[in-house]
Structure formats: structure tokens, C-alpha cells
Rosetta silent file (secondary structure, phi, psi, omega in degrees, C-alpha in Angstrom):
SEQUENCE: MLSHKFNVHTTVHMRSKSVCSSAESKANSAISMVFADCVRNTVLISIGSSLHICDPPTSKARLLAGNQNDNGFCDGQRGDARLSIVACVAVARDGSIFFTDWMNHCIREITTSGYVRTLYGTAPKNMPEYGFSDGYGLAARFYRPWGLCLYSDETELIVVDGFNSSLRRINRATSHVATIHIKQDMSKTLEAPDVVV
SCORE:     score description
SCORE:     0.000 S_00000001
   1 L     0.000  134.591 -175.992    0.000    0.000    0.000 S_00000001
   2 L   -94.446   -4.704 -172.504    1.327    3.423   -1.026 S_00000001
   3 H   -54.730  -39.677 -177.182   -0.826    5.560    1.263 S_00000001
   4 H   -65.392  -27.392  179.979    1.930    6.084    3.859 S_00000001
   5 H   -75.804  -22.819 -174.156    4.266    7.543    1.204 S_00000001
   6 H  -113.289   18.105  175.316    1.733   10.149    0.117 S_00000001
   7 L    55.663   47.015  178.689    0.450   11.316    3.520 S_00000001
   8 L  -111.793  119.314 -179.096   -3.037    9.854    3.015 S_00000001
   9 L  -137.508  128.940  177.602   -4.812    8.782    6.185 S_00000001
  10 L  -137.933  131.611  175.150   -8.455    7.894    6.667 S_00000001
  11 L  -106.623  129.774 -179.807  -10.117    6.367    9.715 S_00000001
  12 L  -113.248  124.547  178.077  -13.334    4.456    9.118 S_00000001
  13 L  -103.501  102.432 -174.058  -15.698    3.823   12.029 S_00000001
  14 L   -65.074  -32.678 -176.745  -17.872    0.887   10.990 S_00000001
  15 L   -73.766  -32.351 -175.391  -20.311    1.170   13.893 S_00000001
  16 L   -97.652   -5.410 -178.478  -21.195    4.809   13.365 S_00000001
  17 L  -123.082  150.602  176.024  -21.265    4.840    9.566 S_00000001
  18 L   -73.512  165.862  178.437  -23.318    2.962    7.030 S_00000001
  19 H   -59.625  -39.071  179.653  -21.641    0.559    4.634 S_00000001
  20 H   -63.420  -44.428 -179.933  -22.106    3.100    1.858 S_00000001
  21 H   -64.393  -40.305  179.947  -20.418    5.847    3.900 S_00000001
  22 H   -68.920  -35.020  176.244  -17.467    3.648    4.794 S_00000001
  23 H   -64.956  -38.559  178.311  -17.045    2.679    1.135 S_00000001
  24 H   -65.374  -39.762  177.842  -17.062    6.389    0.253 S_00000001
  25 H   -61.886  -42.464  178.542  -14.404    7.065    2.902 S_00000001
  26 H   -66.053  -38.762  179.174  -12.198    4.379    1.438 S_00000001
  27 H   -63.717  -35.602 -179.693  -12.745    5.753   -2.079 S_00000001
  28 H   -65.508  -23.384 -179.540  -11.656    9.222   -0.915 S_00000001
  29 H  -108.079    3.001 -177.871   -8.259    7.832    0.095 S_00000001
  30 L   -76.956  135.142  172.267   -7.845    5.364   -2.759 S_00000001
  31 E   -86.957  114.254 -173.454   -5.004    5.881   -5.195 S_00000001
  32 E  -108.031   -9.354 -178.184   -6.673    5.219   -8.542 S_00000001
  33 E  -157.054  143.763  174.286   -4.056    6.379  -11.072 S_00000001
  34 E  -136.785  141.734  179.534   -0.317    6.916  -11.277 S_00000001
  35 E  -140.670  127.674  178.240    1.709    8.600  -14.030 S_00000001
  36 E   -96.469  119.916  174.926    5.490    8.972  -14.159 S_00000001
  37 E   -94.598   95.399 -174.897    6.734   12.170  -15.780 S_00000001
  38 L   -71.026  -21.015  178.370   10.234   11.074  -16.732 S_00000001
  39 L   -70.534  -43.702 -177.356   11.142   14.515  -18.131 S_00000001
  40 L   -99.421   -1.839 -179.039   10.603   16.258  -14.768 S_00000001
  41 L    55.985   46.362  177.543   11.300   13.174  -12.615 S_00000001
  42 E  -127.869  165.943  176.875    7.975   13.484  -10.815 S_00000001
  43 E  -124.502  132.185  174.529    5.001   11.218  -10.238 S_00000001
  44 E  -102.856  134.569 -179.878    1.367   12.303  -10.585 S_00000001
  45 E  -133.723  143.676  175.329   -1.194   10.389   -8.551 S_00000001
  46 E  -100.195  123.022  178.406   -4.961   10.527   -8.293 S_00000001
  47 E  -123.785  117.051 -176.358   -6.261   10.243   -4.725 S_00000001
  48 L    57.719 -125.258  178.823  -10.033   10.292   -4.322 S_00000001
  49 L  -110.123   48.616  178.180  -11.242   13.244   -6.377 S_00000001
  50 E  -146.094  160.861  178.225   -7.917   15.081   -6.471 S_00000001
  51 E  -122.718  132.677 -176.466   -4.667   15.036   -8.400 S_00000001
  52 E  -126.971  163.426  176.454   -1.286   15.317   -6.656 S_00000001
  53 E  -131.090  144.835  176.022    2.379   15.487   -7.625 S_00000001
  54 E  -148.761  162.169  176.599    5.411   14.221   -5.760 S_00000001
  55 L  -112.757   88.089 -174.245    9.134   13.690   -6.218 S_00000001
  56 L   -65.139  158.874    5.596    9.628   10.136   -4.998 S_00000001
  57 L   -98.969    0.360 -168.631   10.776    8.544   -2.903 S_00000001
  58 L  -104.084  -21.330 -171.701   11.049   11.088   -0.091 S_00000001
  59 L   -85.517  158.226  173.561    8.669   14.015   -0.686 S_00000001
  60 L   -81.192  155.715  178.535    5.059   14.400    0.356 S_00000001
  61 L   -71.013  138.683  176.943    2.399   14.725   -2.308 S_00000001
  62 E  -111.565  138.753 -176.667    1.487   18.298   -3.280 S_00000001
  63 E   -69.372  130.050  171.767   -1.999   19.177   -4.488 S_00000001
  64 E  -101.135  -40.698 -175.774   -2.386   19.983   -8.180 S_00000001
  65 E  -162.489  149.217  172.635   -6.182   20.032   -8.433 S_00000001
  66 E    84.982 -168.294  179.514   -9.411   19.148   -6.680 S_00000001
  67 L  -141.283  120.838 -175.947  -10.232   18.062   -3.162 S_00000001
  68 L   -50.733  -34.480 -174.564   -9.656   14.502   -2.005 S_00000001
  69 L  -106.951    7.223 -175.399  -12.913   14.446   -0.027 S_00000001
  70 L  -135.853   92.068  178.658  -15.161   16.587   -2.229 S_00000001
  71 L   -72.271  142.097  178.043  -16.201   15.167   -5.592 S_00000001
  72 L  -179.807 -160.699 -177.117  -17.736   17.658   -8.028 S_00000001
  73 L  -149.731   96.507 -177.424  -17.455   19.588  -11.266 S_00000001
  74 E  -156.863  130.701  172.985  -16.082   23.123  -11.177 S_00000001
  75 L   -76.943  155.129  178.647  -13.235   24.940  -12.936 S_00000001
  76 E   161.460 -178.621  179.815  -10.932   27.025  -10.769 S_00000001
  77 E   -75.886  133.810  178.469   -7.538   27.431   -9.178 S_00000001
  78 H    18.793  -96.897 -175.567   -5.966   24.221   -7.741 S_00000001
  79 H   -73.231  -14.450  176.533   -7.945   23.360   -4.579 S_00000001
  80 H   -79.783  -22.665  178.799  -10.948   25.454   -5.615 S_00000001
  81 L   -72.743  153.021  175.298  -11.522   23.248   -8.665 S_00000001
  82 E  -125.264  141.397  179.993  -13.683   20.137   -8.331 S_00000001
  83 L  -146.481  175.145  177.470  -13.318   16.922  -10.265 S_00000001
  84 L  -110.746 -116.848 -176.817  -14.258   13.286  -10.035 S_00000001
  85 L   -93.340  119.161  174.042  -12.056   10.353  -10.998 S_00000001
  86 E   -82.523  111.685 -176.073   -8.868   11.195  -12.861 S_00000001
  87 E   -90.235  -30.982 -176.718   -8.433    8.172  -15.092 S_00000001
  88 E  -159.754  151.120  176.679   -5.387    9.244  -17.116 S_00000001
  89 E  -131.678  157.477  171.250   -3.004   12.180  -17.573 S_00000001
  90 E  -139.195  135.429 -177.518   -0.649   13.481  -20.247 S_00000001
  91 E  -112.215  123.940  179.187    1.971   16.139  -19.588 S_00000001
  92 L   -79.129  163.766 -179.742    3.003   18.553  -22.342 S_00000001
  93 L   -58.573  -32.552 -179.055    6.562   19.832  -22.734 S_00000001
  94 L   -79.784   -2.887  178.808    5.530   23.236  -21.323 S_00000001
  95 L    98.531   -6.217  175.089    4.221   21.557  -18.140 S_00000001
  96 L   -63.828  141.882 -178.902    0.484   21.769  -18.924 S_00000001
  97 E  -116.533  124.869  175.730   -1.345   18.682  -17.672 S_00000001
  98 E  -104.448  141.213  178.671   -4.278   17.170  -19.566 S_00000001
  99 E  -147.636  153.179  174.781   -6.527   14.639  -17.862 S_00000001
 100 E   -89.548  125.471  175.808   -9.668   12.622  -18.385 S_00000001
 101 E   -99.426   93.602 -166.038  -12.326   13.416  -15.803 S_00000001
 102 L   -58.104  -53.253 -176.478  -14.102   10.070  -15.997 S_00000001
 103 L   -74.382  -21.482  179.060  -17.348   10.692  -14.100 S_00000001
 104 L   -95.030    1.891  172.097  -17.737   14.202  -15.546 S_00000001
 105 L    58.018   43.703 -177.677  -17.372   12.931  -19.151 S_00000001
 106 E  -150.924  170.277  175.576  -14.789   15.506  -20.208 S_00000001
 107 E  -112.916  130.127 -175.287  -11.152   16.337  -20.908 S_00000001
 108 E  -127.835  167.084 -179.067   -9.606   19.006  -18.702 S_00000001
 109 E  -132.061  143.870  166.873   -6.323   20.867  -18.350 S_00000001
 110 E  -107.848  114.406 -178.288   -4.259   22.160  -15.467 S_00000001
 111 L   -71.730  169.564  179.996   -2.391   25.183  -16.811 S_00000001
 112 L   -66.239  -18.193  176.243    1.160   26.003  -15.763 S_00000001
 113 L   -90.140    0.093  175.587   -0.300   28.637  -13.399 S_00000001
 114 L    92.869    9.706  179.417   -2.416   25.952  -11.667 S_00000001
 115 E   -87.810  131.935  177.956   -5.821   26.812  -13.124 S_00000001
 116 E   -97.053  125.511  179.444   -8.099   23.850  -13.921 S_00000001
 117 E  -137.141  146.915  178.121  -10.300   24.344  -16.964 S_00000001
 118 E   -87.126  126.275 -176.649  -12.598   22.108  -18.973 S_00000001
 119 E  -103.784  -43.150 -172.179  -11.565   21.995  -22.632 S_00000001
 120 E  -135.993  136.894 -176.141  -13.591   19.256  -24.339 S_00000001
 121 E   100.247 -163.099 -174.325  -16.933   17.720  -23.463 S_00000001
 122 L   -65.093  143.399  177.357  -19.570   19.087  -21.178 S_00000001
 123 L   -82.323  149.980  177.800  -19.037   22.430  -19.438 S_00000001
 124 L   -60.534  122.705  174.927  -19.208   22.623  -15.642 S_00000001
 125 L  -159.250 -152.088 -175.217  -22.810   23.250  -14.608 S_00000001
 126 L   -56.081  -58.567 -177.778  -25.476   21.368  -12.639 S_00000001
 127 L  -130.703  134.271  175.804  -24.960   17.864  -14.056 S_00000001
 128 L   -63.311  139.583  179.581  -22.276   16.594  -16.429 S_00000001
 129 L  -101.532  132.689  175.044  -23.725   15.556  -19.788 S_00000001
 130 L  -112.450  163.403 -179.798  -22.565   12.392  -21.485 S_00000001
 131 L   168.623 -160.663  179.630  -23.116   11.261  -25.039 S_00000001
 132 L  -147.095   97.047  175.983  -21.363   10.605  -28.300 S_00000001
 133 E  -154.730  139.748  173.521  -20.896   13.446  -30.745 S_00000001
 134 L   -77.887  162.521  179.869  -18.032   15.090  -32.562 S_00000001
 135 E   161.003 -168.392 -177.974  -17.762   18.848  -32.458 S_00000001
 136 E  -102.361  128.803  172.421  -15.744   21.768  -31.177 S_00000001
 137 H    51.106 -118.525 -174.909  -14.604   22.049  -27.568 S_00000001
 138 H   -74.469   -9.983  178.100  -17.456   21.935  -25.079 S_00000001
 139 H   -80.585  -20.519  177.703  -19.987   20.970  -27.766 S_00000001
 140 L   -71.330  156.934  178.479  -18.403   17.517  -28.192 S_00000001
 141 E  -128.998  139.575  175.926  -19.665   14.669  -26.008 S_00000001
 142 L  -123.332  163.497  174.095  -17.851   11.765  -24.357 S_00000001
 143 L  -134.496   99.579 -178.353  -19.078    8.908  -22.204 S_00000001
 144 L    59.337   62.659  176.768  -16.584    7.960  -19.497 S_00000001
 145 E   -63.274  135.983 -171.784  -13.341    8.978  -21.264 S_00000001
 146 E  -111.832  -74.638 -176.969  -10.568    6.782  -19.945 S_00000001
 147 E   -97.935  159.759  172.564   -7.114    7.026  -21.535 S_00000001
 148 E  -157.683  157.605  175.548   -5.427    9.846  -23.398 S_00000001
 149 E  -151.776  153.872  172.179   -2.058   10.788  -24.866 S_00000001
 150 E   -80.093  144.847 -173.058   -0.470   13.696  -26.661 S_00000001
 151 E  -145.075  160.390  175.100    0.207   12.935  -30.329 S_00000001
 152 L    53.338   60.690 -179.776    1.689   14.430  -33.500 S_00000001
 153 L    55.407   38.758  176.954    4.259   16.657  -31.789 S_00000001
 154 L    67.116   15.973  177.161    1.681   17.593  -29.113 S_00000001
 155 L   -85.732  -12.824 -178.452   -0.687   19.195  -31.646 S_00000001
 156 E  -136.024  156.904  169.323   -3.336   16.534  -30.937 S_00000001
 157 E  -115.367  137.449  171.838   -4.779   14.511  -28.108 S_00000001
 158 E  -108.723  128.539 -174.658   -5.943   10.938  -28.654 S_00000001
 159 E  -122.589  135.868  169.894   -8.655    9.894  -26.178 S_00000001
 160 E   -87.407  112.401  179.672  -10.126    6.506  -25.348 S_00000001
 161 E   -91.072   88.892 -166.867  -13.850    7.217  -25.048 S_00000001
 162 H   -47.094  -65.608 -174.093  -14.551    4.282  -22.742 S_00000001
 163 H   -76.458  -11.634  172.473  -18.290    3.598  -22.728 S_00000001
 164 H   -92.139   -1.114  179.799  -18.570    4.652  -26.384 S_00000001
 165 L    46.598   52.509 -177.692  -15.882    2.074  -27.257 S_00000001
 166 E  -146.568  163.836  171.994  -14.128    4.506  -29.557 S_00000001
 167 E  -105.083  140.104  179.683  -11.002    6.548  -30.113 S_00000001
 168 E  -123.993  141.550  178.215  -11.321   10.303  -30.473 S_00000001
 169 E  -112.066  128.578 -179.826   -8.786   12.723  -31.988 S_00000001
 170 E  -115.426  122.003  174.433   -8.669   16.289  -30.710 S_00000001
 171 E   -84.305  113.863 -174.702   -6.947   19.017  -32.713 S_00000001
 172 L   -67.870  -29.411 -179.054   -5.596   21.350  -30.030 S_00000001
 173 L   -71.330  -39.643 -176.899   -5.360   24.366  -32.391 S_00000001
 174 L  -102.338  -12.072 -175.447   -8.997   24.229  -33.523 S_00000001
 175 L    66.227   18.829 -179.982  -10.486   22.321  -30.511 S_00000001
 176 E   -81.873  130.573  176.939  -12.214   19.969  -32.952 S_00000001
 177 E  -104.681  125.210 -179.445  -13.057   16.508  -31.607 S_00000001
 178 E  -132.263  146.178  177.652  -13.401   13.779  -34.254 S_00000001
 179 E   -81.057  134.395  174.698  -13.985   10.039  -34.026 S_00000001
 180 E   -91.386  117.772 -178.745  -11.228    7.830  -35.399 S_00000001
 181 L   -88.338  116.136 -177.738  -12.879    5.041  -37.355 S_00000001
 182 L  -113.561  127.677  174.136  -10.922    1.831  -36.921 S_00000001
 183 L  -104.400  125.275  179.425  -11.646   -1.310  -38.865 S_00000001
 184 L   -97.814  125.116 -179.724  -10.300   -4.404  -37.261 S_00000001
 185 L   -87.898  106.788 -179.207   -9.335   -7.164  -39.681 S_00000001
 186 L  -102.355    7.086 -174.139  -10.375  -10.446  -38.083 S_00000001
 187 L   -77.864  -25.717 -177.825  -10.137  -12.478  -41.311 S_00000001
 188 L  -109.631  146.189  175.419   -6.515  -13.584  -40.906 S_00000001
 189 L   -98.135  130.935  176.854   -4.979  -15.421  -38.030 S_00000001
 190 L   -84.962  132.106  177.559   -1.670  -14.173  -36.850 S_00000001
 191 L   -96.184  144.912  178.432    0.840  -16.884  -36.166 S_00000001
 192 L   -68.772  140.942  179.109    3.311  -16.614  -33.360 S_00000001
 193 L   -67.168  152.680  177.616    6.876  -16.091  -34.560 S_00000001
 194 L   -66.100  137.977  178.311    9.292  -19.004  -34.328 S_00000001
 195 L  -112.494  126.009  178.259   11.327  -18.919  -31.141 S_00000001
 196 L   -97.810  126.957 -178.588   14.859  -20.275  -31.144 S_00000001
 197 L  -104.563    0.000    0.000   15.992  -21.610  -27.799 S_00000001
């Protein structure tokens, strides 16, 4: 368990809390994602509904965005922003951090000044909207976006749109989100290469 390395401590009182509440307490302290930034020699970790950074193995985790115990959907500066589950991150050369906000069905960015903003998918308001549509910026719709990576010299983001079972390509200059149509050829069987021992 990594909790002791990242200064995460939660006490659960089973007698005074319902099973649902104790499960929520455990979720708030759960490490659900880790990303190694080999350029800056740091590690990004998602704890509950927050994103942290640390310089292992000795430093404590520092807050990048969100609040470990307060799930939500709001743009803002570091701890004022609210997010849900950070499923994946990508770090640009300039230090900007892009992440999939899984439960809020969107792609967000933490700028180099620490501001969290929603770039693609539903805009922060009462309830996050999910769906499946290409479009520009906040007009596009995702359904539980999971993975993402920077591509084509960081001019594009490729996103795994989880519950839509699709790949999406985002042009960062125009903010256009487009579905990548992949045809899988199942007609041929691939044979394993010969192994010489």
C-alpha cells in the first residue's frame, strides 16, 4: 500500500457509519491512477477526487487540483476546482497537464499557473452531460473517457472514449473533436513467430 508515502490517512468507524459511507471514505483515500513524468522526474497520482504530484521517494504529495474528499465539477484554481475520478493524464513539454475526468465525461487541463479548466466535453454546470458526438470544444460529447495521450508533436490529443468504445482525436489548435474510425481485420490469423531456444 502506497498511502503512507503520500500522507493519506483515513479512519473508518464501521459502527457509526453505514456501509455506503465507509465505502465512500475508502474511495476518498484510494489511489486510482499513477503517471510517471520522466522529463521532470515526478510522479502524478490521483487520490479520491484530487490530483497530486510528488518527487519520490522522499517528498510528500502536493496538491495539483481538486479536493480529495469533495467530488464535483467546477473549474478554478488548484484546490478550488472540483473533479471526479482522474483516469489518465498526459503532460506537455511546457508543463500543462491534460486529464480525463471520468465521471464528468470531459477532458480538462491544469495550466502552468495551476488553473483547472474544462476543454472538451460538457461544461461545468449542474450535471455533467454524457453522449457521443463530434464537435468543437465543449460541444463535443464523451461517455466515461478513460485514456489519453499527446500525439503528433503535441498538436493533438488521442482519447479513449470508454463507454462509447471509440477513439477520439482532438486538434488542439482548432479544438475539434473527431472520431477515429478503426476497422479491425479479423479475417486472418496471426501466427506466433518461431522462437529459437
